C-alpha positions as CSV (number, residue, x, y, z in Angstrom):
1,X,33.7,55.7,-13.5
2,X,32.0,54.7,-16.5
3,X,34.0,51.7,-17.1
4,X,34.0,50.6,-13.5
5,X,30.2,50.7,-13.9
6,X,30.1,48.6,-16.9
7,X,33.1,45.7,-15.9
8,X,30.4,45.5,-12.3
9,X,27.4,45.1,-14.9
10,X,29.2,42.2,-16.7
11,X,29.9,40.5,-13.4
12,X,26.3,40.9,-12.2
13,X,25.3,39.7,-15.5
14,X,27.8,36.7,-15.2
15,X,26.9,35.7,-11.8
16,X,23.2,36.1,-12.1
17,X,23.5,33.4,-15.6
18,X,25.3,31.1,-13.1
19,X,22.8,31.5,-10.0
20,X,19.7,30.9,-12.9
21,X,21.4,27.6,-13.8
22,X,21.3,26.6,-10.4
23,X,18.0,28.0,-9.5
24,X,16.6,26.2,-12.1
25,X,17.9,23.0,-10.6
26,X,16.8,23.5,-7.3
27,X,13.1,24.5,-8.5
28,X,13.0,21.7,-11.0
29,X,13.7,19.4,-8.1
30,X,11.3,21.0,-5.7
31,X,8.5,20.9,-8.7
32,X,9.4,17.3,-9.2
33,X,8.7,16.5,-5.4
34,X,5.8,18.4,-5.3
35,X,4.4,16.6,-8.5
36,X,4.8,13.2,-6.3
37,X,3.4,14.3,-3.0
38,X,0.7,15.4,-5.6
39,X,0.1,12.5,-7.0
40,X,0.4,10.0,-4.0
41,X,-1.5,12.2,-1.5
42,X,-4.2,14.1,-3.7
43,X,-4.6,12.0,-7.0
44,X,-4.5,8.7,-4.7
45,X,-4.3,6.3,-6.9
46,X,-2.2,3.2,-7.2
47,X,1.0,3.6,-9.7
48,X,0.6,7.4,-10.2
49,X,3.7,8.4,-8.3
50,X,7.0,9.3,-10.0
51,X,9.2,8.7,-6.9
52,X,7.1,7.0,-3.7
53,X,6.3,3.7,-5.7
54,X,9.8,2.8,-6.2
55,X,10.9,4.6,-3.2
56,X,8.2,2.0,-1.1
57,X,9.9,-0.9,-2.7
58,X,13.6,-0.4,-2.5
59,X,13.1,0.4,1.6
60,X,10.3,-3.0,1.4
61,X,13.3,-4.8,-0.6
62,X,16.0,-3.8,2.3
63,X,13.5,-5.0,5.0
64,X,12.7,-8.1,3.4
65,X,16.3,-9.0,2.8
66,X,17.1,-7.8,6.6
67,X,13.8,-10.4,7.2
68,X,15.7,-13.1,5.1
69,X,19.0,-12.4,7.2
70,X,16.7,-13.0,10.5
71,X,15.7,-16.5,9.7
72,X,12.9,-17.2,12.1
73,X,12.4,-13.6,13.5
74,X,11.7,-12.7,9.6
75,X,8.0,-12.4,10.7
76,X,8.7,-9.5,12.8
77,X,11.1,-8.1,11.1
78,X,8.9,-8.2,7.8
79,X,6.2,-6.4,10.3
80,X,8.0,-3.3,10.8
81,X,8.1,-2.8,6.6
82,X,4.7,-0.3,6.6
83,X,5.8,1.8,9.4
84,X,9.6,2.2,8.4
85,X,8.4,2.6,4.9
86,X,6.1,5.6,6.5
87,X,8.9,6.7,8.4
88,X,11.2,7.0,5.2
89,X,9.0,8.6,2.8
90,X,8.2,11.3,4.8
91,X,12.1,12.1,5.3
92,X,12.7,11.2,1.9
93,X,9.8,14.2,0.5
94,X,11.3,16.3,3.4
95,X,15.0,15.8,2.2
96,X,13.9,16.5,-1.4
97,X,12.3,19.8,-0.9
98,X,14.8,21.1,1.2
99,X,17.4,20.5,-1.2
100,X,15.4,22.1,-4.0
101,X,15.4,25.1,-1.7
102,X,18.9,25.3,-0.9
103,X,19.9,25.1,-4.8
104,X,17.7,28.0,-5.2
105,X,18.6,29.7,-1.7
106,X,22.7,29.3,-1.6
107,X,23.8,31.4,-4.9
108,X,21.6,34.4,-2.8
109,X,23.5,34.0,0.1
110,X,25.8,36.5,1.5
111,X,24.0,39.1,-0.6
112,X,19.9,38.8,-0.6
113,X,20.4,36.6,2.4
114,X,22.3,37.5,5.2
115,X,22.1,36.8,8.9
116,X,21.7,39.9,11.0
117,X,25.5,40.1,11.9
118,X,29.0,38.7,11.2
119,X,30.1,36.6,8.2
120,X,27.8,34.8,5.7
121,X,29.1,31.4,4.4
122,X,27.8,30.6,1.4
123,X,28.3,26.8,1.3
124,X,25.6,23.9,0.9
125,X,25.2,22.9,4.5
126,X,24.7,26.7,5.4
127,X,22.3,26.7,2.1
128,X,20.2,23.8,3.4
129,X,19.9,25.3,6.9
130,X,18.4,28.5,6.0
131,X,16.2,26.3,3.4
132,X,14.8,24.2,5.7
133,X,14.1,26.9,8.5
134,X,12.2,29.0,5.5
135,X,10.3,25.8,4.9
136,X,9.5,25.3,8.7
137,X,6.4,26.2,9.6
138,X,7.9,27.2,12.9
139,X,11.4,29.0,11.7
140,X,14.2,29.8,13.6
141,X,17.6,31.2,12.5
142,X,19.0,34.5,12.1
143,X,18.8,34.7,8.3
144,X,17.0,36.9,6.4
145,X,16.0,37.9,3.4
146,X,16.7,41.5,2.0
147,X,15.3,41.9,-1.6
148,X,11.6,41.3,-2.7
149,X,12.5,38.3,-4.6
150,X,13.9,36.8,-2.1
151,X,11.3,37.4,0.6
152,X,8.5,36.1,-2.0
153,X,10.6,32.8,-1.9
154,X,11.0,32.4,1.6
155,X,6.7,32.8,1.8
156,X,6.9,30.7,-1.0
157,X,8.3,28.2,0.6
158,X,6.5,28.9,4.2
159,X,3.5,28.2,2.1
160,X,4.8,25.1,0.2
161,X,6.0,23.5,3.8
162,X,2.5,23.8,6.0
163,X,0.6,23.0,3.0
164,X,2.7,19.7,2.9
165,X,3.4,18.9,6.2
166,X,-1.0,19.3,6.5
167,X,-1.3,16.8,3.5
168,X,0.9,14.8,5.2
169,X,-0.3,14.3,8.4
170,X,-4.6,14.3,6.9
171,X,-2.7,11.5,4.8
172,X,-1.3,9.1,7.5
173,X,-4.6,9.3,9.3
174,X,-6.5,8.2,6.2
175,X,-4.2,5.4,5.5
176,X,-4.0,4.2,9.6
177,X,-8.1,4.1,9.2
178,X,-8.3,2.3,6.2
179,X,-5.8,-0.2,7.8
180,X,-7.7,-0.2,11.2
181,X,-11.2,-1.0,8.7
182,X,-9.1,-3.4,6.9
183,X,-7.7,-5.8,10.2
184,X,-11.7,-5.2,11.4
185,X,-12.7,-6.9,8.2
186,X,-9.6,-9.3,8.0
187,X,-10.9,-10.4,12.1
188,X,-14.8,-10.5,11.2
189,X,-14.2,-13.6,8.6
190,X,-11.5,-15.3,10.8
191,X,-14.6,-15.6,13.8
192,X,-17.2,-16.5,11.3
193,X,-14.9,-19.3,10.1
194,X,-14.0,-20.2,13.9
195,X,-10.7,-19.0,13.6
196,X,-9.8,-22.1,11.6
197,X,-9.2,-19.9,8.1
198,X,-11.5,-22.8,6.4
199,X,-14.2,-21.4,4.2
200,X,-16.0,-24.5,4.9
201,X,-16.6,-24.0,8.4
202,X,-18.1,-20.0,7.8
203,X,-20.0,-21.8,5.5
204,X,-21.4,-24.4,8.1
205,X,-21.6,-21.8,10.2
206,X,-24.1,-19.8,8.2
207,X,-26.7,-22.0,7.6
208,X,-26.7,-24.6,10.4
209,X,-28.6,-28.1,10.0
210,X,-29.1,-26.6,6.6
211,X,-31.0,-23.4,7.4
212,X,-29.1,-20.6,5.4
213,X,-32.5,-18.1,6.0
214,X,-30.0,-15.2,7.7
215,X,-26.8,-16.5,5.6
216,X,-27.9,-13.8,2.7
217,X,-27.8,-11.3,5.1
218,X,-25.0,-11.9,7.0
219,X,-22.6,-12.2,3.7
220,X,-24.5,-8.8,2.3
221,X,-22.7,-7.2,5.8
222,X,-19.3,-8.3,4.5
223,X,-19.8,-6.9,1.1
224,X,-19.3,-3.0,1.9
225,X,-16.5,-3.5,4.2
226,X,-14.6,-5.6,1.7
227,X,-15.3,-2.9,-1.3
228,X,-13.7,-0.2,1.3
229,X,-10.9,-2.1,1.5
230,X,-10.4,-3.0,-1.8
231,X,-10.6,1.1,-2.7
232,X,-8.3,1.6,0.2
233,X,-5.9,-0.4,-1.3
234,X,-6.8,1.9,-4.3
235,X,-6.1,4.9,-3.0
236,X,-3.3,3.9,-0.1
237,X,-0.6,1.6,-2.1
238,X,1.1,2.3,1.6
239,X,-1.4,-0.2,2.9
240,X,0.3,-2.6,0.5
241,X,3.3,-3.2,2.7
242,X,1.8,-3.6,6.4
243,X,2.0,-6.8,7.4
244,X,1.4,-8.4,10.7
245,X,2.5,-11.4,12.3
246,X,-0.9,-13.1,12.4
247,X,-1.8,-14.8,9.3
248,X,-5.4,-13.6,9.8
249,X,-5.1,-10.0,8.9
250,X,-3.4,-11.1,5.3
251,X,-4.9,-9.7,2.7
252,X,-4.3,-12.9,0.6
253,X,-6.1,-15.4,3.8
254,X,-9.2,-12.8,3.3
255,X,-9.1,-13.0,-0.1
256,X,-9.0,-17.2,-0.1
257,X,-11.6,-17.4,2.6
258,X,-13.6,-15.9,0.7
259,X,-12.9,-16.4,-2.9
260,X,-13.3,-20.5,-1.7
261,X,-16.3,-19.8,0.2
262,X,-18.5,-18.2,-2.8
263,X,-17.0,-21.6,-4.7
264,X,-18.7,-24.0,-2.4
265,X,-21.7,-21.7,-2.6
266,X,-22.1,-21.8,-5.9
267,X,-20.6,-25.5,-7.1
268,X,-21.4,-27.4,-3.8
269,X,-24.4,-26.8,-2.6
270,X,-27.6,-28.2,-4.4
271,X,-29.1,-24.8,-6.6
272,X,-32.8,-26.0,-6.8
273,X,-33.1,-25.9,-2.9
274,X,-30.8,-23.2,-2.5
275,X,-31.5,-20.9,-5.0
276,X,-31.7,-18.0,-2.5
277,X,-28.5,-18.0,-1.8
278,X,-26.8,-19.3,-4.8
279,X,-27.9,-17.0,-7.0
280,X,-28.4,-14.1,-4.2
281,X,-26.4,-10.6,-5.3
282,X,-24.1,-10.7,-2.0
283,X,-22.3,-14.0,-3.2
284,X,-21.5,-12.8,-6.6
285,X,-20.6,-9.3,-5.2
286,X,-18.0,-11.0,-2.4
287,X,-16.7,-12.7,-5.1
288,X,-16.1,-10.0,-7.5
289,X,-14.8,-8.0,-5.2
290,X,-12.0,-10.2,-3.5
291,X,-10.5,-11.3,-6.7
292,X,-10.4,-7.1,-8.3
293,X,-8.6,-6.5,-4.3
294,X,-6.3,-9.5,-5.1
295,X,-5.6,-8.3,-8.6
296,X,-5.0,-4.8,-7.1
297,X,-2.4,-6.0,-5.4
298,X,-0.3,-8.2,-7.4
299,X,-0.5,-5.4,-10.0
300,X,1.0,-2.7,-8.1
301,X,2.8,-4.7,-5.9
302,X,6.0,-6.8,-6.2
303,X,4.8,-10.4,-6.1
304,X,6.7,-13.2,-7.4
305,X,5.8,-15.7,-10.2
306,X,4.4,-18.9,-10.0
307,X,5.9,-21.0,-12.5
308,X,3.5,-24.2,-11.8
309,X,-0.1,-24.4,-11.1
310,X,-1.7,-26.6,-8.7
311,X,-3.2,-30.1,-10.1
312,X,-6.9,-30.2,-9.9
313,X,-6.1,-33.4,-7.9
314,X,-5.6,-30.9,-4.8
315,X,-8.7,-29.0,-5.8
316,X,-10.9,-32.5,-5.1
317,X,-9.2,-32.9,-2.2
318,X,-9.6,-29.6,-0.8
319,X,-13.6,-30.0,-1.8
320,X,-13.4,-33.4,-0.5
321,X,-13.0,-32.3,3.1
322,X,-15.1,-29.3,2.9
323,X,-18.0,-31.3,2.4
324,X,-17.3,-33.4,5.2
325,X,-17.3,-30.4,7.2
326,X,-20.1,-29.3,5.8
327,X,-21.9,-33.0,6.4
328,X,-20.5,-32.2,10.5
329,X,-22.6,-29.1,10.2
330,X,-25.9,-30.7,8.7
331,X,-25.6,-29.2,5.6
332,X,-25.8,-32.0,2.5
333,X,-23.5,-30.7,-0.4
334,X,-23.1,-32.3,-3.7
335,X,-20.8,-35.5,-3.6
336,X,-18.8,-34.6,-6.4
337,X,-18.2,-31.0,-7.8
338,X,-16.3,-30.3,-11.6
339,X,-17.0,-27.0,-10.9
340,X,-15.3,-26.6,-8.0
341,X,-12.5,-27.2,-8.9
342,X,-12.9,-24.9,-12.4
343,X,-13.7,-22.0,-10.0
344,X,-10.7,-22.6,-8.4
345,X,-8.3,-22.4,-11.6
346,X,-9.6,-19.1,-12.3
347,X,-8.6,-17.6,-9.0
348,X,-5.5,-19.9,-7.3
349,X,-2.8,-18.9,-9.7
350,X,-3.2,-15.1,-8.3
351,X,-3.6,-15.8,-5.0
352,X,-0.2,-18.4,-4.8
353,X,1.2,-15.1,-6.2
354,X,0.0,-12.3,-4.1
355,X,0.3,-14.6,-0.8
356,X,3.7,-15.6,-0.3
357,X,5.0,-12.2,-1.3
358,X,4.6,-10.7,2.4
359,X,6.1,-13.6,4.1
360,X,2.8,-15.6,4.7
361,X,3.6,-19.7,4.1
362,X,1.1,-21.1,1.6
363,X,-0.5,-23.4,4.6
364,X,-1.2,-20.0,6.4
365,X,-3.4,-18.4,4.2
366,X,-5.5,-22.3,2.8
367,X,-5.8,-23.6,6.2
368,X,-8.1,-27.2,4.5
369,X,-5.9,-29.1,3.5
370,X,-4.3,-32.6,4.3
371,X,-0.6,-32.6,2.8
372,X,1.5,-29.6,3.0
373,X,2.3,-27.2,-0.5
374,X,5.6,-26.2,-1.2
375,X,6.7,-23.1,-3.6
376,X,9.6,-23.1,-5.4
């Protein structure tokens, strides 16, 4: 009897080595999926996540070489990227957990966890099954635990799936607000330009026959809604990859708008008579803030590079026809502007990165201009 005893001790001992190994795996895995939902959802900031960033952009790569593949349709296709992207990291965290639980779960099998009746197996599928019903915050399934252990893991992971599948969903409302305050923002400087995308015209627009007495106020209304944005970007790198089919909601076309309307401001119009708002705290802030969102995204996202800049010839040109624009509108701006076109240096290389990279032609997002620019 005694040696019966000790040859079952040395296969308890031998199995149990083997189940730790295994174990081990399946709670590294969980821990390592955890550590990303952690980052993504409660850290929220751009670039912190181990797996979601470069998850993101292989499904955004697949997409945009479906949109490729679609030739004129690529705008729609290319449209569908945020949702699918959505769609595929919340099966992809799902997925990941529930393995992590099944490695941990399947060496218990057939022992701590057994159905009620009838055979056990003790294979993978039949590992994942019971894993993800113990991480449903609903169940279902005839398995159950029998030993402490394993009833503290099957809370365990009760616990671990509502808390995440809470996270998740609080998470997808955030980021679906932050786009809705995002496409408000994108709409509000398309209808002060006209809905021509030409900086020129909001410009013209604000102070007409020259009166700019509510033009202060007016850009001081777009200042908070562009910082939101600019933090939502921050905190939601999903927000990165939602595009739409209308070149008015890019990111990139607000950015320009704006970016070339604080230029005029401040290099085209005459500072001694409009020193109120040249030098007023709303222009410098909407310019300040539109280049940091345009350099949040081409840091975090994956934009293309530029290998040529633009010749300043196209930077007179551009200021050229804003100023007959503005003459249209009654306002008298400077006849000729080196400024301009320095202010325009700083900024244009970034945005001719950031704004093809979703799809958007150049000629979308700088609607004044008079020949056509080409990216190679």
């Amino acid at each position: 009897n005694g040696g019966r005893r000790r040859a079952r001790a040395r296969r308890l001992s031998t199995e149990c080595s083997a189940m730790t190994l295994e174990q081990i795996g399946g709670a590294g895995l969980m821990a390592l999926f955890l550590t990303d939902i952690f980052l993504t959802i409660l850290y929220a900031r751009a670039g912190t996540g181990l797996l979601a960033p470069r998850w993101n952009r292989l499904v955004w790569t697949i997409v945009n070489a479906v949109g490729r593949i679609a030739g004129r349709h690529r705008a729609t296709v290319l449209s569908f990227a945020g949702p699918l992207i959505v769609v595929s990291l919340i099966a992809f965290w799902a997925l990941g957990l529930t393995l992590g639980a099944a490695l941990i779960i399947r060496p218990e099998l057939g022992t701590a966890i057994r159905p009620s009746n009838g055979h056990t197996p003790t294979d993978l599928v039949t590992a994942l099954l019971v894993a993800g019903n113990s991480l449903s915050i609903v169940g279902g399934g005839n398995y159950a635990p029998h030993t402490t252990g394993t009833r503290l893991l099957f809370l365990l992971n009760s616990l671990i799936g509502a808390s995440v599948l809470s996270l998740v969903l609080s998470y997808l409302v955030q980021v679906y607000s932050a786009l809705h305050e995002r496409n408000a923002l994108a709409l509000t400087v398309d209808l002060m330009t006209g809905e021509t995308g030409d900086a020129a015209e909001m410009l013209a627009r604000l102070g007409p026959g020259g009166d700019f007495g509510d033009a202060t106020s007016a850009l001081d209304n777009l200042v908070r809604p562009l910082a939101m944005t600019k933090e939502a970007h921050h905190f939601y790198p999903l927000l990165f990859y939602f595009r739409f089919c209308e070149p008015r909601y890019a990111v990139s076309r607000i950015c320009f708008v704006l970016l070339d309307l604080t230029a005029l401001i401040e290099t085209g119009l005459d500072r001694r008579k409009y020193q109120s708002l040249v030098g007023s705290a709303p222009v410098e802030s909407l310019r300040r803030c539109a280049l940091l969102l345009l350099e949040t995204v081409d840091r975090h996202f994956p934009t293309r590079t530029v290998p040529a800049p633009m010749q300043c010839q196209h930077f007179e040109e551009s200021y050229a026809a804003a100023t007959r624009t503005l003459a249209r509108g009654g306002i008298e701006a400077l006849p000729v502007s080196a400024g301009y076109a320095e202010h325009r240096s700083r900024w244009d290389p970034l945005l001719r990165r950031v704004g093809p990279v979703l799809g958007y032609a150049i000629d979308e997002i700088e609607a004044r201009r008079s020949t056509p620019l080409t990216l190679t």
